[in-house]
């Protein structure tokens, strides 16, 4: 079978697929002939994403669920609920979804579950140490799921709407600092990152691996 036909007729379910990288994955999957189901906490975003897919949009902007924590700093007093809830935002959605798929036999052999993490477990940022814990947990459980869910494959993996929650000057500062350091010379687009997910879904010999798509940020 041609590599361009591997996703044709397959169903791709995106949890957190109504914006950013998730939306770009949906567009790419449709382009490759897959049918796409989008789940999100925002019904308005889901509807907007569906309308975009109907138009066959090519504009640059799976489990991409999560939230941007804002400005982070290590707590000097009590560890607040925002930190304690980070496992609920990053770790448990993946584990719960994987267990539901496995328990109810919702995926055919050879199907795959692709999760999304940042690079903070490899290169911690100041003030992010408590958040890098659940990120590292997702990376670890991804490998474990590859063994426990056999023959379902577990895969781990940008300027997206998630940064729109930040004040303009903070967002601009983050992006400008990255432009100066990134070896690729630009801030990543969701459509660029989405290509890694398409590869992961199509490469049936890939299992339990972390694919780093960061423009080379962990190198500098």
PDB file of C-alpha atoms in Angstrom:
ATOM      1  CA  UNK A   1       0.000   0.000   0.000  1.00  0.00           C
ATOM      2  CA  UNK A   2       1.236   3.490  -0.856  1.00  0.00           C
ATOM      3  CA  UNK A   3       2.267   5.597   2.139  1.00  0.00           C
ATOM      4  CA  UNK A   4      -0.253   8.211   1.030  1.00  0.00           C
ATOM      5  CA  UNK A   5      -3.052   5.651   1.460  1.00  0.00           C
ATOM      6  CA  UNK A   6      -2.225   4.382   4.962  1.00  0.00           C
ATOM      7  CA  UNK A   7      -4.731   6.659   6.722  1.00  0.00           C
ATOM      8  CA  UNK A   8      -7.480   6.432   4.101  1.00  0.00           C
ATOM      9  CA  UNK A   9     -10.643   5.069   5.699  1.00  0.00           C
ATOM     10  CA  UNK A  10      -9.140   5.195   9.209  1.00  0.00           C
ATOM     11  CA  UNK A  11     -10.806   7.046  12.077  1.00  0.00           C
ATOM     12  CA  UNK A  12      -8.741   9.612  14.000  1.00  0.00           C
ATOM     13  CA  UNK A  13     -10.074  10.774  17.389  1.00  0.00           C
ATOM     14  CA  UNK A  14      -8.543  14.024  18.652  1.00  0.00           C
ATOM     15  CA  UNK A  15      -8.943  14.932  22.324  1.00  0.00           C
ATOM     16  CA  UNK A  16      -8.183  18.628  22.490  1.00  0.00           C
ATOM     17  CA  UNK A  17      -8.378  18.895  18.722  1.00  0.00           C
ATOM     18  CA  UNK A  18     -10.366  22.085  18.272  1.00  0.00           C
ATOM     19  CA  UNK A  19      -7.443  24.518  18.108  1.00  0.00           C
ATOM     20  CA  UNK A  20      -3.706  24.865  17.660  1.00  0.00           C
ATOM     21  CA  UNK A  21      -1.745  21.702  16.891  1.00  0.00           C
ATOM     22  CA  UNK A  22      -4.829  19.509  17.338  1.00  0.00           C
ATOM     23  CA  UNK A  23      -6.718  21.417  14.661  1.00  0.00           C
ATOM     24  CA  UNK A  24      -3.764  21.170  12.281  1.00  0.00           C
ATOM     25  CA  UNK A  25      -3.586  17.409  12.885  1.00  0.00           C
ATOM     26  CA  UNK A  26      -7.280  17.181  12.018  1.00  0.00           C
ATOM     27  CA  UNK A  27      -6.771  19.077   8.756  1.00  0.00           C
ATOM     28  CA  UNK A  28      -3.781  16.911   7.795  1.00  0.00           C
ATOM     29  CA  UNK A  29      -5.604  13.665   8.669  1.00  0.00           C
ATOM     30  CA  UNK A  30      -8.578  14.652   6.503  1.00  0.00           C
ATOM     31  CA  UNK A  31      -6.175  15.463   3.659  1.00  0.00           C
ATOM     32  CA  UNK A  32      -4.860  11.894   3.928  1.00  0.00           C
ATOM     33  CA  UNK A  33      -8.374  10.447   3.679  1.00  0.00           C
ATOM     34  CA  UNK A  34      -9.125   9.743   7.350  1.00  0.00           C
ATOM     35  CA  UNK A  35     -12.377  10.571   9.104  1.00  0.00           C
ATOM     36  CA  UNK A  36     -11.861  12.783  12.150  1.00  0.00           C
ATOM     37  CA  UNK A  37     -13.686  12.994  15.489  1.00  0.00           C
ATOM     38  CA  UNK A  38     -12.888  16.053  17.629  1.00  0.00           C
ATOM     39  CA  UNK A  39     -13.386  16.210  21.411  1.00  0.00           C
ATOM     40  CA  UNK A  40     -12.845  19.436  23.329  1.00  0.00           C
ATOM     41  CA  UNK A  41     -13.991  21.280  26.433  1.00  0.00           C
ATOM     42  CA  UNK A  42     -15.187  24.115  24.167  1.00  0.00           C
ATOM     43  CA  UNK A  43     -18.213  23.372  21.964  1.00  0.00           C
ATOM     44  CA  UNK A  44     -17.728  26.651  20.092  1.00  0.00           C
ATOM     45  CA  UNK A  45     -14.172  25.703  19.156  1.00  0.00           C
ATOM     46  CA  UNK A  46     -15.306  22.251  18.039  1.00  0.00           C
ATOM     47  CA  UNK A  47     -17.914  23.780  15.751  1.00  0.00           C
ATOM     48  CA  UNK A  48     -15.369  26.224  14.328  1.00  0.00           C
ATOM     49  CA  UNK A  49     -12.922  23.382  13.704  1.00  0.00           C
ATOM     50  CA  UNK A  50     -15.611  21.291  11.989  1.00  0.00           C
ATOM     51  CA  UNK A  51     -16.492  24.185   9.692  1.00  0.00           C
ATOM     52  CA  UNK A  52     -12.806  24.602   8.862  1.00  0.00           C
ATOM     53  CA  UNK A  53     -12.497  20.911   7.984  1.00  0.00           C
ATOM     54  CA  UNK A  54     -15.587  21.080   5.773  1.00  0.00           C
ATOM     55  CA  UNK A  55     -13.876  23.804   3.750  1.00  0.00           C
ATOM     56  CA  UNK A  56     -10.742  21.699   3.391  1.00  0.00           C
ATOM     57  CA  UNK A  57      -8.620  24.524   4.767  1.00  0.00           C
ATOM     58  CA  UNK A  58      -4.861  24.298   4.280  1.00  0.00           C
ATOM     59  CA  UNK A  59      -3.969  27.198   6.561  1.00  0.00           C
ATOM     60  CA  UNK A  60      -1.216  26.547   9.107  1.00  0.00           C
ATOM     61  CA  UNK A  61      -2.786  27.256  12.122  1.00  0.00           C
ATOM     62  CA  UNK A  62      -4.273  12.065  19.410  1.00  0.00           C
ATOM     63  CA  UNK A  63      -4.307  13.825  22.690  1.00  0.00           C
ATOM     64  CA  UNK A  64      -3.309  17.439  22.756  1.00  0.00           C
ATOM     65  CA  UNK A  65      -5.414  18.316  25.792  1.00  0.00           C
ATOM     66  CA  UNK A  66      -3.831  20.608  28.365  1.00  0.00           C
ATOM     67  CA  UNK A  67      -3.683  24.213  29.432  1.00  0.00           C
ATOM     68  CA  UNK A  68      -1.041  26.926  29.533  1.00  0.00           C
ATOM     69  CA  UNK A  69      -0.223  27.598  33.194  1.00  0.00           C
ATOM     70  CA  UNK A  70       0.749  31.234  32.677  1.00  0.00           C
ATOM     71  CA  UNK A  71       3.718  32.832  34.408  1.00  0.00           C
ATOM     72  CA  UNK A  72       5.314  30.155  36.600  1.00  0.00           C
ATOM     73  CA  UNK A  73       7.380  30.521  39.744  1.00  0.00           C
ATOM     74  CA  UNK A  74       8.317  27.977  42.398  1.00  0.00           C
ATOM     75  CA  UNK A  75       6.028  28.428  45.442  1.00  0.00           C
ATOM     76  CA  UNK A  76       7.739  29.743  48.563  1.00  0.00           C
ATOM     77  CA  UNK A  77       4.827  28.825  50.841  1.00  0.00           C
ATOM     78  CA  UNK A  78       2.090  26.266  50.226  1.00  0.00           C
ATOM     79  CA  UNK A  79       1.868  24.262  47.012  1.00  0.00           C
ATOM     80  CA  UNK A  80      -1.399  25.546  45.569  1.00  0.00           C
ATOM     81  CA  UNK A  81      -4.150  23.728  43.726  1.00  0.00           C
ATOM     82  CA  UNK A  82      -2.885  25.023  40.374  1.00  0.00           C
ATOM     83  CA  UNK A  83       0.242  22.921  40.806  1.00  0.00           C
ATOM     84  CA  UNK A  84      -1.571  19.926  42.293  1.00  0.00           C
ATOM     85  CA  UNK A  85      -4.062  20.000  39.429  1.00  0.00           C
ATOM     86  CA  UNK A  86      -1.358  19.760  36.781  1.00  0.00           C
ATOM     87  CA  UNK A  87      -1.617  15.957  36.852  1.00  0.00           C
ATOM     88  CA  UNK A  88      -5.337  16.318  36.124  1.00  0.00           C
ATOM     89  CA  UNK A  89      -4.525  18.484  33.114  1.00  0.00           C
ATOM     90  CA  UNK A  90      -1.701  16.433  31.591  1.00  0.00           C
ATOM     91  CA  UNK A  91      -1.353  12.917  33.028  1.00  0.00           C
ATOM     92  CA  UNK A  92      -4.812  11.596  33.823  1.00  0.00           C
ATOM     93  CA  UNK A  93      -6.507  12.524  30.505  1.00  0.00           C
ATOM     94  CA  UNK A  94      -4.063  10.239  28.681  1.00  0.00           C
ATOM     95  CA  UNK A  95      -4.335   7.369  31.162  1.00  0.00           C
ATOM     96  CA  UNK A  96      -8.137   7.599  31.349  1.00  0.00           C
ATOM     97  CA  UNK A  97      -8.516   7.704  27.559  1.00  0.00           C
ATOM     98  CA  UNK A  98      -6.104   4.793  27.057  1.00  0.00           C
ATOM     99  CA  UNK A  99      -7.863   2.673  29.690  1.00  0.00           C
ATOM    100  CA  UNK A 100     -11.283   3.404  28.169  1.00  0.00           C
ATOM    101  CA  UNK A 101     -10.051   2.458  24.694  1.00  0.00           C
ATOM    102  CA  UNK A 102      -8.494  -0.760  26.001  1.00  0.00           C
ATOM    103  CA  UNK A 103     -11.413  -1.780  28.241  1.00  0.00           C
ATOM    104  CA  UNK A 104     -14.024  -1.302  25.535  1.00  0.00           C
ATOM    105  CA  UNK A 105     -11.930  -2.692  22.661  1.00  0.00           C
ATOM    106  CA  UNK A 106     -12.362   0.525  20.687  1.00  0.00           C
ATOM    107  CA  UNK A 107      -9.192   0.235  18.614  1.00  0.00           C
ATOM    108  CA  UNK A 108      -8.145  -2.361  16.092  1.00  0.00           C
ATOM    109  CA  UNK A 109      -4.699  -4.032  16.339  1.00  0.00           C
ATOM    110  CA  UNK A 110      -2.059  -1.712  14.934  1.00  0.00           C
ATOM    111  CA  UNK A 111      -3.966   1.413  15.920  1.00  0.00           C
ATOM    112  CA  UNK A 112      -2.086   4.050  17.876  1.00  0.00           C
ATOM    113  CA  UNK A 113      -2.458   6.490  20.755  1.00  0.00           C
ATOM    114  CA  UNK A 114      -0.322   9.624  20.427  1.00  0.00           C
ATOM    115  CA  UNK A 115       0.120  11.897  23.443  1.00  0.00           C
ATOM    116  CA  UNK A 116       1.580  15.395  23.606  1.00  0.00           C
ATOM    117  CA  UNK A 117       4.132  16.837  26.024  1.00  0.00           C
ATOM    118  CA  UNK A 118       6.454  19.823  26.103  1.00  0.00           C
ATOM    119  CA  UNK A 119      10.232  19.827  26.448  1.00  0.00           C
ATOM    120  CA  UNK A 120      10.286  20.827  30.128  1.00  0.00           C
ATOM    121  CA  UNK A 121      11.164  17.286  31.233  1.00  0.00           C
ATOM    122  CA  UNK A 122      14.337  17.443  29.101  1.00  0.00           C
ATOM    123  CA  UNK A 123      15.151  21.100  29.604  1.00  0.00           C
ATOM    124  CA  UNK A 124      13.418  22.547  32.694  1.00  0.00           C
ATOM    125  CA  UNK A 125      12.592  26.234  32.703  1.00  0.00           C
ATOM    126  CA  UNK A 126      12.999  28.419  35.808  1.00  0.00           C
ATOM    127  CA  UNK A 127       9.882  28.105  37.962  1.00  0.00           C
ATOM    128  CA  UNK A 128       8.529  25.079  36.068  1.00  0.00           C
ATOM    129  CA  UNK A 129       9.963  22.258  38.197  1.00  0.00           C
ATOM    130  CA  UNK A 130       6.586  21.229  39.644  1.00  0.00           C
ATOM    131  CA  UNK A 131       5.037  21.191  36.177  1.00  0.00           C
ATOM    132  CA  UNK A 132       7.841  19.128  34.651  1.00  0.00           C
ATOM    133  CA  UNK A 133       6.819  16.265  36.969  1.00  0.00           C
ATOM    134  CA  UNK A 134       3.528  15.392  35.248  1.00  0.00           C
ATOM    135  CA  UNK A 135       5.160  16.049  31.861  1.00  0.00           C
ATOM    136  CA  UNK A 136       7.806  13.461  32.697  1.00  0.00           C
ATOM    137  CA  UNK A 137       5.083  11.131  33.966  1.00  0.00           C
ATOM    138  CA  UNK A 138       3.341  11.301  30.588  1.00  0.00           C
ATOM    139  CA  UNK A 139       6.616  10.434  28.838  1.00  0.00           C
ATOM    140  CA  UNK A 140       7.127   7.475  31.173  1.00  0.00           C
ATOM    141  CA  UNK A 141       3.579   6.122  31.021  1.00  0.00           C
ATOM    142  CA  UNK A 142       3.691   6.359  27.213  1.00  0.00           C
ATOM    143  CA  UNK A 143       6.371   3.662  27.192  1.00  0.00           C
ATOM    144  CA  UNK A 144       4.452   1.593  29.731  1.00  0.00           C
ATOM    145  CA  UNK A 145       1.260   1.780  27.695  1.00  0.00           C
ATOM    146  CA  UNK A 146       3.143   0.505  24.649  1.00  0.00           C
ATOM    147  CA  UNK A 147       3.737  -2.718  26.606  1.00  0.00           C
ATOM    148  CA  UNK A 148       0.390  -3.009  28.407  1.00  0.00           C
ATOM    149  CA  UNK A 149      -1.847  -2.162  25.442  1.00  0.00           C
ATOM    150  CA  UNK A 150      -0.122  -4.420  22.902  1.00  0.00           C
ATOM    151  CA  UNK A 151      -0.876  -4.538  19.948  1.00  0.00           C
ATOM    152  CA  UNK A 152      -2.108  -0.925  20.231  1.00  0.00           C
ATOM    153  CA  UNK A 153       0.821   1.442  19.757  1.00  0.00           C
ATOM    154  CA  UNK A 154       1.562   4.248  22.225  1.00  0.00           C
ATOM    155  CA  UNK A 155       3.498   7.257  20.903  1.00  0.00           C
ATOM    156  CA  UNK A 156       4.689  10.369  22.591  1.00  0.00           C
ATOM    157  CA  UNK A 157       5.427  13.416  20.972  1.00  0.00           C
ATOM    158  CA  UNK A 158       4.787  26.255  18.242  1.00  0.00           C
ATOM    159  CA  UNK A 159       2.688  29.126  17.993  1.00  0.00           C
ATOM    160  CA  UNK A 160      -0.849  28.080  18.908  1.00  0.00           C
ATOM    161  CA  UNK A 161      -3.949  29.663  20.433  1.00  0.00           C
ATOM    162  CA  UNK A 162      -2.757  28.515  23.865  1.00  0.00           C
ATOM    163  CA  UNK A 163      -0.436  31.552  23.984  1.00  0.00           C
ATOM    164  CA  UNK A 164      -3.373  33.908  23.416  1.00  0.00           C
ATOM    165  CA  UNK A 165      -4.165  33.604  27.143  1.00  0.00           C
ATOM    166  CA  UNK A 166      -0.984  35.562  27.904  1.00  0.00           C
ATOM    167  CA  UNK A 167      -0.735  39.359  27.926  1.00  0.00           C
ATOM    168  CA  UNK A 168       0.525  40.628  24.572  1.00  0.00           C
ATOM    169  CA  UNK A 169       3.856  41.913  25.859  1.00  0.00           C
ATOM    170  CA  UNK A 170       4.647  38.595  27.581  1.00  0.00           C
ATOM    171  CA  UNK A 171       3.756  36.576  24.470  1.00  0.00           C
ATOM    172  CA  UNK A 172       5.863  38.901  22.312  1.00  0.00           C
ATOM    173  CA  UNK A 173       8.784  38.582  24.704  1.00  0.00           C
ATOM    174  CA  UNK A 174       8.628  34.781  24.663  1.00  0.00           C
ATOM    175  CA  UNK A 175       8.459  34.633  20.880  1.00  0.00           C
ATOM    176  CA  UNK A 176      11.249  37.160  20.346  1.00  0.00           C
ATOM    177  CA  UNK A 177      13.562  35.302  22.716  1.00  0.00           C
ATOM    178  CA  UNK A 178      12.899  32.067  20.832  1.00  0.00           C
ATOM    179  CA  UNK A 179      13.529  33.688  17.457  1.00  0.00           C
ATOM    180  CA  UNK A 180      16.991  34.677  18.643  1.00  0.00           C
ATOM    181  CA  UNK A 181      17.876  31.182  19.883  1.00  0.00           C
ATOM    182  CA  UNK A 182      16.098  28.624  17.695  1.00  0.00           C
ATOM    183  CA  UNK A 183      18.392  26.989  15.115  1.00  0.00           C
ATOM    184  CA  UNK A 184      15.518  26.874  12.589  1.00  0.00           C
ATOM    185  CA  UNK A 185      15.151  30.654  12.872  1.00  0.00           C
ATOM    186  CA  UNK A 186      11.400  30.831  13.440  1.00  0.00           C
ATOM    187  CA  UNK A 187       8.709  29.942  15.973  1.00  0.00           C
ATOM    188  CA  UNK A 188       7.007  26.686  15.050  1.00  0.00           C
ATOM    189  CA  UNK A 189       3.629  26.562  13.335  1.00  0.00           C
ATOM    190  CA  UNK A 190       0.943  24.022  14.272  1.00  0.00           C
ATOM    191  CA  UNK A 191       0.991  22.655  10.714  1.00  0.00           C
ATOM    192  CA  UNK A 192       4.719  21.884  11.042  1.00  0.00           C
ATOM    193  CA  UNK A 193       4.238  19.984  14.299  1.00  0.00           C
ATOM    194  CA  UNK A 194       1.191  18.143  12.898  1.00  0.00           C
ATOM    195  CA  UNK A 195       3.420  16.396  10.349  1.00  0.00           C
ATOM    196  CA  UNK A 196       5.069  14.457  13.205  1.00  0.00           C
ATOM    197  CA  UNK A 197       1.682  13.126  14.318  1.00  0.00           C
ATOM    198  CA  UNK A 198       0.835  12.032  10.779  1.00  0.00           C
ATOM    199  CA  UNK A 199       4.172  10.214  10.581  1.00  0.00           C
ATOM    200  CA  UNK A 200       3.549   8.534  13.953  1.00  0.00           C
ATOM    201  CA  UNK A 201       0.120   7.300  12.865  1.00  0.00           C
ATOM    202  CA  UNK A 202       1.403   6.026   9.517  1.00  0.00           C
ATOM    203  CA  UNK A 203       4.625   4.365  10.713  1.00  0.00           C
ATOM    204  CA  UNK A 204       3.317   1.017  11.984  1.00  0.00           C
ATOM    205  CA  UNK A 205       6.768  -0.050  13.242  1.00  0.00           C
ATOM    206  CA  UNK A 206       6.964   2.859  15.689  1.00  0.00           C
ATOM    207  CA  UNK A 207       6.010   2.132  19.307  1.00  0.00           C
ATOM    208  CA  UNK A 208       6.717   3.571  22.755  1.00  0.00           C
ATOM    209  CA  UNK A 209       8.920   6.375  21.436  1.00  0.00           C
ATOM    210  CA  UNK A 210       9.166  10.106  22.085  1.00  0.00           C
ATOM    211  CA  UNK A 211       9.458  12.274  18.967  1.00  0.00           C
ATOM    212  CA  UNK A 212      10.946  15.681  19.746  1.00  0.00           C
ATOM    213  CA  UNK A 213       9.745  18.430  17.406  1.00  0.00           C
ATOM    214  CA  UNK A 214      11.073  21.651  18.909  1.00  0.00           C
ATOM    215  CA  UNK A 215      12.992  23.545  16.235  1.00  0.00           C
ATOM    216  CA  UNK A 216      16.197  22.519  17.987  1.00  0.00           C
ATOM    217  CA  UNK A 217      15.394  24.386  21.221  1.00  0.00           C
ATOM    218  CA  UNK A 218      16.821  21.621  23.429  1.00  0.00           C
ATOM    219  CA  UNK A 219      20.167  21.978  21.640  1.00  0.00           C
ATOM    220  CA  UNK A 220      20.826  25.599  22.577  1.00  0.00           C
TER     221      UNK A 220
END
